[in-house]
């Protein structure tokens, strides 16, 4: 095929383009009505109380780390199979990253292994955990919350791969990823390869009002203009005028060392129209997954990691990624590349990146993650991948193994 088939890509349609143009003609390019509308719509899509739009998913993680109070030396647990930002946010605040291995079946952080880690250390050693709904498969946060409560940990859910995914809890209720029922905070990314694209962009969701207020302040430099939160006196704010009964309109306070992590109104306008397509996109992702499942069912050389054919009723996958395991991964990767199919690897185990090796992490520390890395390949998966292109991908994989 002439055209390059990537592993993921955005779906921008005419309504998206018009929405951005309209915002460009409006009074607000940033911090206008679109950000609030996007936040409101996103919160209702996910089913949480509060949503805070930010400049990207990494900024979302950083703000969560600040709001939850990670500080120098705090030990926080996360998975080695994730994008680096899930762990880096701990380092931004001076915390220590403690990796805990994956479950080779689900590819998610292995909760029993986390328990072992917690049990062998004195209580209070760990402050929190950052689970990742890797590939779009939800972590069972009900189970993780019980463990976290036992050991006094907070939870930040990295749900970048999983908008629209859910798990079914013990009472058979559907729990959407990021809905704030079990995690203190959750984050999403709107990078073009994710489900919703705003070029750069991210969202934090929570049901906790205190954390929500803190996020708003940290997102905008550490400044607040809400008079209920002001710390300086009214007299000072009014420039020494004792007769004033309220804070003047110009007044605002820098209360924390914050950042400028705002999303623009142009991006939020795009986010609003993108969100309207999210469910249709999710249905298409599931169709594509099912086609792959059928193609690789009982395959001699290909193992698919999530399988709609053998549907597990305890969760619903969002298929950010469709991952297969193969023996000659390098060979297959190169073969597909020659055919203009740009499959990808998610992820190189994070503990073995030079940055994390400096803290003592080494080969053999996370056996399941390392074994997984040797075989994994993410196949093209995005709503605009058409049937013909998908068949071409499948045929090319079969050709490789029949060579
Ligand atoms: C994409 C991603 C991020 C970071 O999001 P950006 O918007 O690219 O900063 C964080 N965690 C995971 C798991 C991701 O996939």
mmCIF file of C-alpha atoms and ligand atoms in Angstrom:
data_model
loop_
_atom_site.group_PDB
_atom_site.id
_atom_site.type_symbol
_atom_site.label_atom_id
_atom_site.label_comp_id
_atom_site.label_asym_id
_atom_site.label_seq_id
_atom_site.Cartn_x
_atom_site.Cartn_y
_atom_site.Cartn_z
ATOM 1 C CA UNK A 1 0.000 0.000 0.000
ATOM 2 C CA UNK A 2 1.216 3.491 -0.910
ATOM 3 C CA UNK A 3 -0.252 5.091 2.128
ATOM 4 C CA UNK A 4 1.445 4.672 5.485
ATOM 5 C CA UNK A 5 -0.769 2.894 7.999
ATOM 6 C CA UNK A 6 0.231 4.090 11.470
ATOM 7 C CA UNK A 7 -0.677 2.348 14.716
ATOM 8 C CA UNK A 8 -2.973 5.202 15.720
ATOM 9 C CA UNK A 9 -4.239 8.480 14.361
ATOM 10 C CA UNK A 10 -6.774 11.235 14.920
ATOM 11 C CA UNK A 11 -10.147 11.527 13.233
ATOM 12 C CA UNK A 12 -10.760 15.195 12.407
ATOM 13 C CA UNK A 13 -13.955 15.957 10.506
ATOM 14 C CA UNK A 14 -15.631 19.081 9.157
ATOM 15 C CA UNK A 15 -17.509 19.831 12.405
ATOM 16 C CA UNK A 16 -14.189 19.861 14.290
ATOM 17 C CA UNK A 17 -12.689 22.303 11.810
ATOM 18 C CA UNK A 18 -15.716 24.603 11.932
ATOM 19 C CA UNK A 19 -15.696 24.600 15.739
ATOM 20 C CA UNK A 20 -12.069 25.738 15.846
ATOM 21 C CA UNK A 21 -12.639 28.435 13.219
ATOM 22 C CA UNK A 22 -15.631 29.735 15.138
ATOM 23 C CA UNK A 23 -13.536 30.051 18.289
ATOM 24 C CA UNK A 24 -10.828 31.885 16.355
ATOM 25 C CA UNK A 25 -13.447 34.483 15.424
ATOM 26 C CA UNK A 26 -14.751 34.782 18.997
ATOM 27 C CA UNK A 27 -13.601 37.046 21.835
ATOM 28 C CA UNK A 28 -11.689 34.310 23.601
ATOM 29 C CA UNK A 29 -8.745 32.314 22.338
ATOM 30 C CA UNK A 30 -7.991 30.944 25.770
ATOM 31 C CA UNK A 31 -9.742 30.822 29.162
ATOM 32 C CA UNK A 32 -13.118 31.447 27.575
ATOM 33 C CA UNK A 33 -16.451 29.602 27.626
ATOM 34 C CA UNK A 34 -15.274 26.591 25.603
ATOM 35 C CA UNK A 35 -12.963 25.282 28.303
ATOM 36 C CA UNK A 36 -15.810 25.250 30.843
ATOM 37 C CA UNK A 37 -18.173 23.625 28.367
ATOM 38 C CA UNK A 38 -15.621 20.936 27.481
ATOM 39 C CA UNK A 39 -15.007 20.230 31.172
ATOM 40 C CA UNK A 40 -18.718 19.944 31.855
ATOM 41 C CA UNK A 41 -19.319 17.643 28.886
ATOM 42 C CA UNK A 42 -16.316 15.491 29.701
ATOM 43 C CA UNK A 43 -17.361 15.098 33.339
ATOM 44 C CA UNK A 44 -20.794 14.001 32.219
ATOM 45 C CA UNK A 45 -19.344 11.561 29.654
ATOM 46 C CA UNK A 46 -17.133 9.947 32.285
ATOM 47 C CA UNK A 47 -19.640 10.246 35.116
ATOM 48 C CA UNK A 48 -17.570 12.195 37.644
ATOM 49 C CA UNK A 49 -18.213 15.419 39.554
ATOM 50 C CA UNK A 50 -15.325 17.602 38.438
ATOM 51 C CA UNK A 51 -13.132 17.859 35.373
ATOM 52 C CA UNK A 52 -10.150 20.163 34.898
ATOM 53 C CA UNK A 53 -8.862 20.717 31.344
ATOM 54 C CA UNK A 54 -5.097 21.125 31.035
ATOM 55 C CA UNK A 55 -2.452 21.572 28.362
ATOM 56 C CA UNK A 56 -1.529 17.870 28.041
ATOM 57 C CA UNK A 57 -1.667 14.533 29.837
ATOM 58 C CA UNK A 58 1.756 15.005 31.396
ATOM 59 C CA UNK A 59 0.686 18.339 32.880
ATOM 60 C CA UNK A 60 -2.403 16.537 34.192
ATOM 61 C CA UNK A 61 -0.176 14.026 35.988
ATOM 62 C CA UNK A 62 2.069 16.762 37.348
ATOM 63 C CA UNK A 63 -0.907 18.708 38.723
ATOM 64 C CA UNK A 64 -2.288 15.544 40.327
ATOM 65 C CA UNK A 65 1.086 14.893 41.948
ATOM 66 C CA UNK A 66 1.081 18.443 43.340
ATOM 67 C CA UNK A 67 -2.544 18.366 44.485
ATOM 68 C CA UNK A 68 -2.192 14.986 46.231
ATOM 69 C CA UNK A 69 0.962 16.322 47.883
ATOM 70 C CA UNK A 70 3.845 14.159 46.622
ATOM 71 C CA UNK A 71 6.986 15.556 48.201
ATOM 72 C CA UNK A 72 10.700 14.880 48.507
ATOM 73 C CA UNK A 73 11.417 11.195 49.114
ATOM 74 C CA UNK A 74 7.810 9.974 48.994
ATOM 75 C CA UNK A 75 7.642 6.452 47.606
ATOM 76 C CA UNK A 76 4.979 5.913 44.949
ATOM 77 C CA UNK A 77 4.199 2.660 43.121
ATOM 78 C CA UNK A 78 3.542 2.369 39.390
ATOM 79 C CA UNK A 79 3.806 -0.083 36.504
ATOM 80 C CA UNK A 80 6.892 -0.450 34.285
ATOM 81 C CA UNK A 81 4.696 -0.907 31.195
ATOM 82 C CA UNK A 82 3.451 2.607 30.629
ATOM 83 C CA UNK A 83 4.380 5.877 29.016
ATOM 84 C CA UNK A 84 7.157 7.586 30.948
ATOM 85 C CA UNK A 85 4.937 10.436 32.172
ATOM 86 C CA UNK A 86 3.073 8.084 34.555
ATOM 87 C CA UNK A 87 6.282 7.760 36.567
ATOM 88 C CA UNK A 88 7.971 11.078 35.792
ATOM 89 C CA UNK A 89 5.238 13.037 37.584
ATOM 90 C CA UNK A 90 6.455 11.438 40.829
ATOM 91 C CA UNK A 91 9.973 12.675 40.100
ATOM 92 C CA UNK A 92 8.770 16.210 39.279
ATOM 93 C CA UNK A 93 7.821 16.466 42.942
ATOM 94 C CA UNK A 94 10.982 14.767 44.212
ATOM 95 C CA UNK A 95 9.257 11.479 44.965
ATOM 96 C CA UNK A 96 10.772 8.027 44.514
ATOM 97 C CA UNK A 97 9.361 5.754 41.798
ATOM 98 C CA UNK A 98 8.867 2.146 42.861
ATOM 99 C CA UNK A 99 7.949 -0.117 39.974
ATOM 100 C CA UNK A 100 5.801 -3.173 40.557
ATOM 101 C CA UNK A 101 5.563 -5.846 37.887
ATOM 102 C CA UNK A 102 2.650 -6.534 35.541
ATOM 103 C CA UNK A 103 0.289 -9.473 35.386
ATOM 104 C CA UNK A 104 1.320 -11.155 32.092
ATOM 105 C CA UNK A 105 -2.315 -11.969 31.300
ATOM 106 C CA UNK A 106 -3.880 -8.550 31.744
ATOM 107 C CA UNK A 107 -0.667 -6.522 31.188
ATOM 108 C CA UNK A 108 -1.851 -4.315 34.073
ATOM 109 C CA UNK A 109 -0.046 -3.747 37.344
ATOM 110 C CA UNK A 110 -0.421 -7.016 39.251
ATOM 111 C CA UNK A 111 -2.415 -6.263 42.394
ATOM 112 C CA UNK A 112 -1.258 -9.350 44.371
ATOM 113 C CA UNK A 113 2.360 -8.327 43.660
ATOM 114 C CA UNK A 114 1.590 -4.831 44.943
ATOM 115 C CA UNK A 115 0.232 -6.422 48.123
ATOM 116 C CA UNK A 116 3.463 -8.380 48.586
ATOM 117 C CA UNK A 117 5.465 -5.207 48.144
ATOM 118 C CA UNK A 118 3.339 -3.370 50.709
ATOM 119 C CA UNK A 119 3.396 -6.229 53.199
ATOM 120 C CA UNK A 120 7.163 -6.570 53.233
ATOM 121 C CA UNK A 121 7.766 -2.890 54.045
ATOM 122 C CA UNK A 122 6.930 -1.047 57.256
ATOM 123 C CA UNK A 123 3.503 0.608 57.169
ATOM 124 C CA UNK A 124 3.688 4.131 55.833
ATOM 125 C CA UNK A 125 6.605 3.378 53.491
ATOM 126 C CA UNK A 126 4.458 4.081 50.427
ATOM 127 C CA UNK A 127 2.262 7.114 49.890
ATOM 128 C CA UNK A 128 0.336 6.213 46.793
ATOM 129 C CA UNK A 129 -0.075 4.234 43.609
ATOM 130 C CA UNK A 130 -0.501 5.222 39.967
ATOM 131 C CA UNK A 131 -2.236 2.374 38.101
ATOM 132 C CA UNK A 132 -2.580 2.616 34.316
ATOM 133 C CA UNK A 133 -5.563 1.316 32.323
ATOM 134 C CA UNK A 134 -3.002 0.029 29.863
ATOM 135 C CA UNK A 135 -4.057 -0.395 26.200
ATOM 136 C CA UNK A 136 -7.615 0.513 27.254
ATOM 137 C CA UNK A 137 -8.176 -2.335 29.682
ATOM 138 C CA UNK A 138 -9.456 -1.051 33.030
ATOM 139 C CA UNK A 139 -7.684 -1.788 36.273
ATOM 140 C CA UNK A 140 -10.152 -3.182 38.814
ATOM 141 C CA UNK A 141 -10.013 -0.163 41.073
ATOM 142 C CA UNK A 142 -12.495 -1.572 43.558
ATOM 143 C CA UNK A 143 -9.976 -4.276 44.435
ATOM 144 C CA UNK A 144 -7.053 -1.862 44.308
ATOM 145 C CA UNK A 145 -8.896 0.659 46.528
ATOM 146 C CA UNK A 146 -9.392 -1.959 49.248
ATOM 147 C CA UNK A 147 -5.688 -2.652 49.236
ATOM 148 C CA UNK A 148 -4.834 1.041 49.130
ATOM 149 C CA UNK A 149 -7.113 1.736 52.104
ATOM 150 C CA UNK A 150 -5.545 -1.084 54.071
ATOM 151 C CA UNK A 151 -2.165 0.601 53.676
ATOM 152 C CA UNK A 152 -3.264 4.235 53.623
ATOM 153 C CA UNK A 153 -2.387 4.970 50.005
ATOM 154 C CA UNK A 154 -3.956 7.423 47.592
ATOM 155 C CA UNK A 155 -4.663 6.429 43.950
ATOM 156 C CA UNK A 156 -4.082 8.456 40.774
ATOM 157 C CA UNK A 157 -5.551 6.535 37.835
ATOM 158 C CA UNK A 158 -3.767 7.079 34.523
ATOM 159 C CA UNK A 159 -6.745 6.555 32.220
ATOM 160 C CA UNK A 160 -5.124 7.990 29.075
ATOM 161 C CA UNK A 161 -5.851 4.796 27.148
ATOM 162 C CA UNK A 162 -9.305 4.214 28.479
ATOM 163 C CA UNK A 163 -11.981 6.871 27.959
ATOM 164 C CA UNK A 164 -15.221 4.903 27.638
ATOM 165 C CA UNK A 165 -13.833 1.730 29.208
ATOM 166 C CA UNK A 166 -15.353 0.339 32.391
ATOM 167 C CA UNK A 167 -15.221 -2.527 34.827
ATOM 168 C CA UNK A 168 -18.115 -4.142 36.669
ATOM 169 C CA UNK A 169 -17.842 -3.955 40.443
ATOM 170 C CA UNK A 170 -18.957 -6.518 43.047
ATOM 171 C CA UNK A 171 -22.480 -5.096 43.143
ATOM 172 C CA UNK A 172 -22.584 -5.380 39.363
ATOM 173 C CA UNK A 173 -22.441 -1.632 38.822
ATOM 174 C CA UNK A 174 -20.593 -0.274 35.812
ATOM 175 C CA UNK A 175 -17.598 1.848 36.853
ATOM 176 C CA UNK A 176 -16.244 4.001 34.049
ATOM 177 C CA UNK A 177 -12.523 4.593 33.961
ATOM 178 C CA UNK A 178 -11.817 7.959 35.532
ATOM 179 C CA UNK A 179 -15.215 8.277 37.265
ATOM 180 C CA UNK A 180 -13.615 9.057 40.621
ATOM 181 C CA UNK A 181 -15.488 6.374 42.556
ATOM 182 C CA UNK A 182 -12.370 4.521 43.688
ATOM 183 C CA UNK A 183 -9.412 6.644 42.575
ATOM 184 C CA UNK A 184 -8.751 10.045 44.142
ATOM 185 C CA UNK A 185 -7.818 11.536 40.788
ATOM 186 C CA UNK A 186 -7.716 10.331 37.192
ATOM 187 C CA UNK A 187 -6.107 11.734 34.086
ATOM 188 C CA UNK A 188 -6.634 11.633 30.325
ATOM 189 C CA UNK A 189 -4.600 12.798 27.313
ATOM 190 C CA UNK A 190 -5.876 14.284 24.058
ATOM 191 C CA UNK A 191 -2.733 13.665 22.038
ATOM 192 C CA UNK A 192 -3.665 12.743 18.423
ATOM 193 C CA UNK A 193 -3.083 9.011 18.927
ATOM 194 C CA UNK A 194 -5.547 8.895 21.832
ATOM 195 C CA UNK A 195 -9.341 8.534 21.540
ATOM 196 C CA UNK A 196 -10.037 12.275 21.571
ATOM 197 C CA UNK A 197 -7.616 14.698 19.919
ATOM 198 C CA UNK A 198 -7.070 18.355 20.748
ATOM 199 C CA UNK A 199 -3.492 18.357 19.314
ATOM 200 C CA UNK A 200 -2.073 18.708 22.816
ATOM 201 C CA UNK A 201 -4.460 18.493 25.728
ATOM 202 C CA UNK A 202 -5.441 16.642 28.849
ATOM 203 C CA UNK A 203 -8.087 16.331 31.535
ATOM 204 C CA UNK A 204 -8.125 15.540 35.227
ATOM 205 C CA UNK A 205 -11.261 14.062 36.758
ATOM 206 C CA UNK A 206 -12.166 13.729 40.429
ATOM 207 C CA UNK A 207 -15.086 13.672 42.857
ATOM 208 C CA UNK A 208 -13.068 15.405 45.560
ATOM 209 C CA UNK A 209 -13.832 19.120 45.962
ATOM 210 C CA UNK A 210 -10.664 19.915 47.889
ATOM 211 C CA UNK A 211 -8.451 18.329 45.232
ATOM 212 C CA UNK A 212 -10.483 20.069 42.549
ATOM 213 C CA UNK A 213 -9.875 23.490 44.150
ATOM 214 C CA UNK A 214 -6.165 22.757 44.468
ATOM 215 C CA UNK A 215 -5.952 21.690 40.804
ATOM 216 C CA UNK A 216 -7.550 24.941 39.647
ATOM 217 C CA UNK A 217 -4.994 26.968 41.557
ATOM 218 C CA UNK A 218 -1.986 24.920 40.413
ATOM 219 C CA UNK A 219 -3.181 25.029 36.796
ATOM 220 C CA UNK A 220 -3.050 28.836 36.759
ATOM 221 C CA UNK A 221 0.305 29.782 38.291
ATOM 222 C CA UNK A 222 -0.871 29.186 41.862
ATOM 223 C CA UNK A 223 -3.107 32.237 41.613
ATOM 224 C CA UNK A 224 -6.735 32.375 42.733
ATOM 225 C CA UNK A 225 -9.355 35.077 42.187
ATOM 226 C CA UNK A 226 -11.983 33.447 44.395
ATOM 227 C CA UNK A 227 -12.531 35.814 47.312
ATOM 228 C CA UNK A 228 -13.646 32.995 49.615
ATOM 229 C CA UNK A 229 -10.093 31.643 49.460
ATOM 230 C CA UNK A 230 -8.204 34.905 49.976
ATOM 231 C CA UNK A 231 -5.674 35.000 52.790
ATOM 232 C CA UNK A 232 -4.590 38.647 52.808
ATOM 233 C CA UNK A 233 -6.843 41.186 54.538
ATOM 234 C CA UNK A 234 -9.513 43.180 52.761
ATOM 235 C CA UNK A 235 -7.833 46.367 53.905
ATOM 236 C CA UNK A 236 -4.531 45.340 52.312
ATOM 237 C CA UNK A 237 -6.292 44.257 49.096
ATOM 238 C CA UNK A 238 -8.006 47.636 48.857
ATOM 239 C CA UNK A 239 -4.702 49.437 49.130
ATOM 240 C CA UNK A 240 -5.202 50.448 52.761
ATOM 241 C CA UNK A 241 -8.748 51.741 52.318
ATOM 242 C CA UNK A 242 -10.466 50.756 55.578
ATOM 243 C CA UNK A 243 -13.957 51.670 54.393
ATOM 244 C CA UNK A 244 -14.163 48.972 51.688
ATOM 245 C CA UNK A 245 -16.500 46.042 52.439
ATOM 246 C CA UNK A 246 -15.368 43.718 49.713
ATOM 247 C CA UNK A 247 -12.256 42.698 47.843
ATOM 248 C CA UNK A 248 -11.738 44.878 44.756
ATOM 249 C CA UNK A 249 -12.323 43.295 41.331
ATOM 250 C CA UNK A 250 -8.681 43.469 40.356
ATOM 251 C CA UNK A 251 -7.549 41.556 43.375
ATOM 252 C CA UNK A 252 -6.078 38.057 43.118
ATOM 253 C CA UNK A 253 -3.620 36.084 45.179
ATOM 254 C CA UNK A 254 -0.585 33.991 44.423
ATOM 255 C CA UNK A 255 -0.912 31.273 47.046
ATOM 256 C CA UNK A 256 1.178 28.404 45.745
ATOM 257 C CA UNK A 257 3.985 27.868 43.269
ATOM 258 C CA UNK A 258 1.843 26.833 40.303
ATOM 259 C CA UNK A 259 2.207 26.552 36.543
ATOM 260 C CA UNK A 260 0.539 27.680 33.364
ATOM 261 C CA UNK A 261 -1.028 24.402 32.297
ATOM 262 C CA UNK A 262 -4.193 25.797 30.727
ATOM 263 C CA UNK A 263 -5.915 24.401 27.651
ATOM 264 C CA UNK A 264 -6.835 27.031 25.042
ATOM 265 C CA UNK A 265 -10.419 27.724 23.988
ATOM 266 C CA UNK A 266 -9.538 26.639 20.439
ATOM 267 C CA UNK A 267 -8.449 23.251 21.717
ATOM 268 C CA UNK A 268 -11.470 22.992 23.996
ATOM 269 C CA UNK A 269 -13.777 23.719 21.028
ATOM 270 C CA UNK A 270 -12.089 20.848 19.219
ATOM 271 C CA UNK A 271 -12.417 18.686 22.316
ATOM 272 C CA UNK A 272 -16.175 19.321 22.462
ATOM 273 C CA UNK A 273 -16.799 18.120 18.892
ATOM 274 C CA UNK A 274 -14.312 15.264 19.315
ATOM 275 C CA UNK A 275 -16.130 14.089 22.431
ATOM 276 C CA UNK A 276 -19.384 13.924 20.446
ATOM 277 C CA UNK A 277 -17.742 11.282 18.247
ATOM 278 C CA UNK A 278 -16.186 9.327 21.104
ATOM 279 C CA UNK A 279 -18.860 6.633 21.323
ATOM 280 C CA UNK A 280 -18.953 6.028 17.577
ATOM 281 C CA UNK A 281 -15.153 5.823 17.600
ATOM 282 C CA UNK A 282 -15.247 3.318 20.436
ATOM 283 C CA UNK A 283 -17.730 1.097 18.574
ATOM 284 C CA UNK A 284 -15.452 1.160 15.517
ATOM 285 C CA UNK A 285 -12.424 0.277 17.664
ATOM 286 C CA UNK A 286 -14.304 -2.754 18.985
ATOM 287 C CA UNK A 287 -15.185 -3.844 15.449
ATOM 288 C CA UNK A 288 -11.548 -3.608 14.445
ATOM 289 C CA UNK A 289 -10.541 -5.572 17.549
ATOM 290 C CA UNK A 290 -13.069 -8.258 16.709
ATOM 291 C CA UNK A 291 -11.723 -8.535 13.143
ATOM 292 C CA UNK A 292 -8.217 -9.038 14.483
ATOM 293 C CA UNK A 293 -9.489 -11.547 17.058
ATOM 294 C CA UNK A 294 -11.146 -13.598 14.331
ATOM 295 C CA UNK A 295 -8.050 -13.425 12.127
ATOM 296 C CA UNK A 296 -5.724 -14.560 14.914
ATOM 297 C CA UNK A 297 -8.017 -17.007 16.703
ATOM 298 C CA UNK A 298 -6.054 -20.245 17.009
ATOM 299 C CA UNK A 299 -3.186 -18.710 14.998
ATOM 300 C CA UNK A 300 0.076 -20.650 15.208
ATOM 301 C CA UNK A 301 2.292 -17.600 15.566
ATOM 302 C CA UNK A 302 0.184 -14.784 16.925
ATOM 303 C CA UNK A 303 -1.310 -14.400 20.385
ATOM 304 C CA UNK A 304 -3.755 -11.507 20.853
ATOM 305 C CA UNK A 305 -3.770 -10.002 24.303
ATOM 306 C CA UNK A 306 -7.347 -8.789 24.576
ATOM 307 C CA UNK A 307 -10.003 -10.851 22.939
ATOM 308 C CA UNK A 308 -13.565 -9.791 22.252
ATOM 309 C CA UNK A 309 -14.307 -13.290 21.004
ATOM 310 C CA UNK A 310 -13.737 -14.683 24.481
ATOM 311 C CA UNK A 311 -15.443 -11.704 26.013
ATOM 312 C CA UNK A 312 -14.879 -11.281 29.715
ATOM 313 C CA UNK A 313 -18.070 -9.709 31.079
ATOM 314 C CA UNK A 314 -16.256 -8.126 34.009
ATOM 315 C CA UNK A 315 -14.932 -5.217 31.956
ATOM 316 C CA UNK A 316 -15.186 -3.345 28.675
ATOM 317 C CA UNK A 317 -11.984 -2.561 26.799
ATOM 318 C CA UNK A 318 -11.464 0.810 25.075
ATOM 319 C CA UNK A 319 -8.868 -0.514 22.590
ATOM 320 C CA UNK A 320 -6.478 2.381 22.527
ATOM 321 C CA UNK A 321 -4.051 -0.364 21.484
ATOM 322 C CA UNK A 322 -4.472 -3.785 19.941
ATOM 323 C CA UNK A 323 -1.500 -5.791 21.139
ATOM 324 C CA UNK A 324 -0.233 -9.090 19.835
ATOM 325 C CA UNK A 325 2.638 -11.228 21.094
ATOM 326 C CA UNK A 326 4.889 -12.897 18.542
ATOM 327 C CA UNK A 327 8.167 -14.788 18.668
ATOM 328 C CA UNK A 328 10.101 -13.053 15.864
ATOM 329 C CA UNK A 329 8.919 -9.594 16.793
ATOM 330 C CA UNK A 330 11.812 -7.726 15.194
ATOM 331 C CA UNK A 331 11.365 -9.646 11.934
ATOM 332 C CA UNK A 332 7.645 -8.969 11.814
ATOM 333 C CA UNK A 333 8.092 -5.311 12.742
ATOM 334 C CA UNK A 334 10.590 -4.796 9.905
ATOM 335 C CA UNK A 335 8.494 -6.752 7.420
ATOM 336 C CA UNK A 336 5.417 -4.644 8.191
ATOM 337 C CA UNK A 337 7.456 -1.471 8.008
ATOM 338 C CA UNK A 338 8.545 -2.373 4.467
ATOM 339 C CA UNK A 339 4.871 -2.694 3.630
ATOM 340 C CA UNK A 340 4.189 0.768 5.036
ATOM 341 C CA UNK A 341 2.508 -0.617 8.135
ATOM 342 C CA UNK A 342 3.949 1.228 11.097
ATOM 343 C CA UNK A 343 3.200 -1.033 14.039
ATOM 344 C CA UNK A 344 4.613 0.110 17.398
ATOM 345 C CA UNK A 345 5.983 -1.162 20.680
ATOM 346 C CA UNK A 346 4.172 -0.208 23.904
ATOM 347 C CA UNK A 347 6.250 0.034 25.940
ATOM 348 C CA UNK A 348 9.948 -0.391 26.497
ATOM 349 C CA UNK A 349 9.996 -1.251 30.235
ATOM 350 C CA UNK A 350 10.363 2.055 31.978
ATOM 351 C CA UNK A 351 12.577 0.791 34.801
ATOM 352 C CA UNK A 352 15.252 -0.060 32.192
ATOM 353 C CA UNK A 353 15.414 3.410 30.673
ATOM 354 C CA UNK A 354 18.753 5.043 31.457
ATOM 355 C CA UNK A 355 16.993 7.701 33.520
ATOM 356 C CA UNK A 356 15.513 5.075 35.869
ATOM 357 C CA UNK A 357 18.533 2.744 35.832
ATOM 358 C CA UNK A 358 20.431 5.473 37.664
ATOM 359 C CA UNK A 359 18.234 4.722 40.701
ATOM 360 C CA UNK A 360 19.387 1.096 40.684
ATOM 361 C CA UNK A 361 16.744 -0.562 38.515
ATOM 362 C CA UNK A 362 18.192 -3.332 36.384
ATOM 363 C CA UNK A 363 17.415 -6.259 34.119
ATOM 364 C CA UNK A 364 15.600 -9.035 35.922
ATOM 365 C CA UNK A 365 13.819 -6.698 38.350
ATOM 366 C CA UNK A 366 10.493 -6.925 36.482
ATOM 367 C CA UNK A 367 10.511 -10.323 34.809
ATOM 368 C CA UNK A 368 7.007 -10.292 33.396
ATOM 369 C CA UNK A 369 7.350 -6.789 31.954
ATOM 370 C CA UNK A 370 10.707 -7.663 30.410
ATOM 371 C CA UNK A 371 9.415 -10.893 28.876
ATOM 372 C CA UNK A 372 6.375 -9.057 27.517
ATOM 373 C CA UNK A 373 8.609 -6.406 25.929
ATOM 374 C CA UNK A 374 10.454 -9.036 23.896
ATOM 375 C CA UNK A 375 7.275 -10.098 22.093
ATOM 376 C CA UNK A 376 4.775 -7.243 22.016
ATOM 377 C CA UNK A 377 3.579 -5.381 18.957
ATOM 378 C CA UNK A 378 0.739 -2.842 18.706
ATOM 379 C CA UNK A 379 -1.167 -3.182 15.441
ATOM 380 C CA UNK A 380 -2.948 -0.330 13.646
ATOM 381 C CA UNK A 381 -6.022 0.598 15.688
ATOM 382 C CA UNK A 382 -7.999 3.778 15.045
ATOM 383 C CA UNK A 383 -11.575 4.523 13.960
ATOM 384 C CA UNK A 384 -10.707 5.594 10.406
ATOM 385 C CA UNK A 385 -8.745 2.414 9.646
ATOM 386 C CA UNK A 386 -10.955 0.892 6.963
ATOM 387 C CA UNK A 387 -11.700 -2.781 6.351
ATOM 388 C CA UNK A 388 -9.467 -2.942 3.293
ATOM 389 C CA UNK A 389 -6.513 -1.498 5.184
ATOM 390 C CA UNK A 390 -7.096 -3.822 8.116
ATOM 391 C CA UNK A 391 -7.259 -6.831 5.805
ATOM 392 C CA UNK A 392 -3.974 -5.683 4.265
ATOM 393 C CA UNK A 393 -2.426 -5.604 7.746
ATOM 394 C CA UNK A 394 -3.730 -9.088 8.560
ATOM 395 C CA UNK A 395 -2.618 -10.495 5.183
ATOM 396 C CA UNK A 396 0.830 -8.993 5.605
ATOM 397 C CA UNK A 397 1.218 -10.611 9.036
ATOM 398 C CA UNK A 398 0.171 -13.987 7.614
ATOM 399 C CA UNK A 399 2.540 -13.582 4.663
ATOM 400 C CA UNK A 400 5.392 -12.936 7.059
ATOM 401 C CA UNK A 401 4.791 -16.189 8.912
ATOM 402 C CA UNK A 402 4.295 -18.178 5.702
ATOM 403 C CA UNK A 403 7.559 -16.928 4.193
HETATM 404 C C1 LIG B 1 -0.203 9.735 26.288
HETATM 405 C C2 LIG B 1 0.015 9.305 27.673
HETATM 406 C C3 LIG B 1 0.410 10.181 28.703
HETATM 407 C C4 LIG B 1 0.836 11.590 28.457
HETATM 408 O O1 LIG B 1 0.002 12.362 27.733
HETATM 409 P P1 LIG B 1 0.546 13.617 26.883
HETATM 410 O O2 LIG B 1 -0.741 14.320 26.552
HETATM 411 O O3 LIG B 1 1.248 13.078 25.684
HETATM 412 O O4 LIG B 1 1.413 14.425 27.760
HETATM 413 C C5 LIG B 1 0.494 9.684 29.986
HETATM 414 N N1 LIG B 1 0.249 8.405 30.271
HETATM 415 C C6 LIG B 1 -0.120 7.521 29.315
HETATM 416 C C7 LIG B 1 -0.390 6.110 29.707
HETATM 417 C C8 LIG B 1 -0.227 7.945 27.988
HETATM 418 O O5 LIG B 1 -0.551 7.053 27.044
#
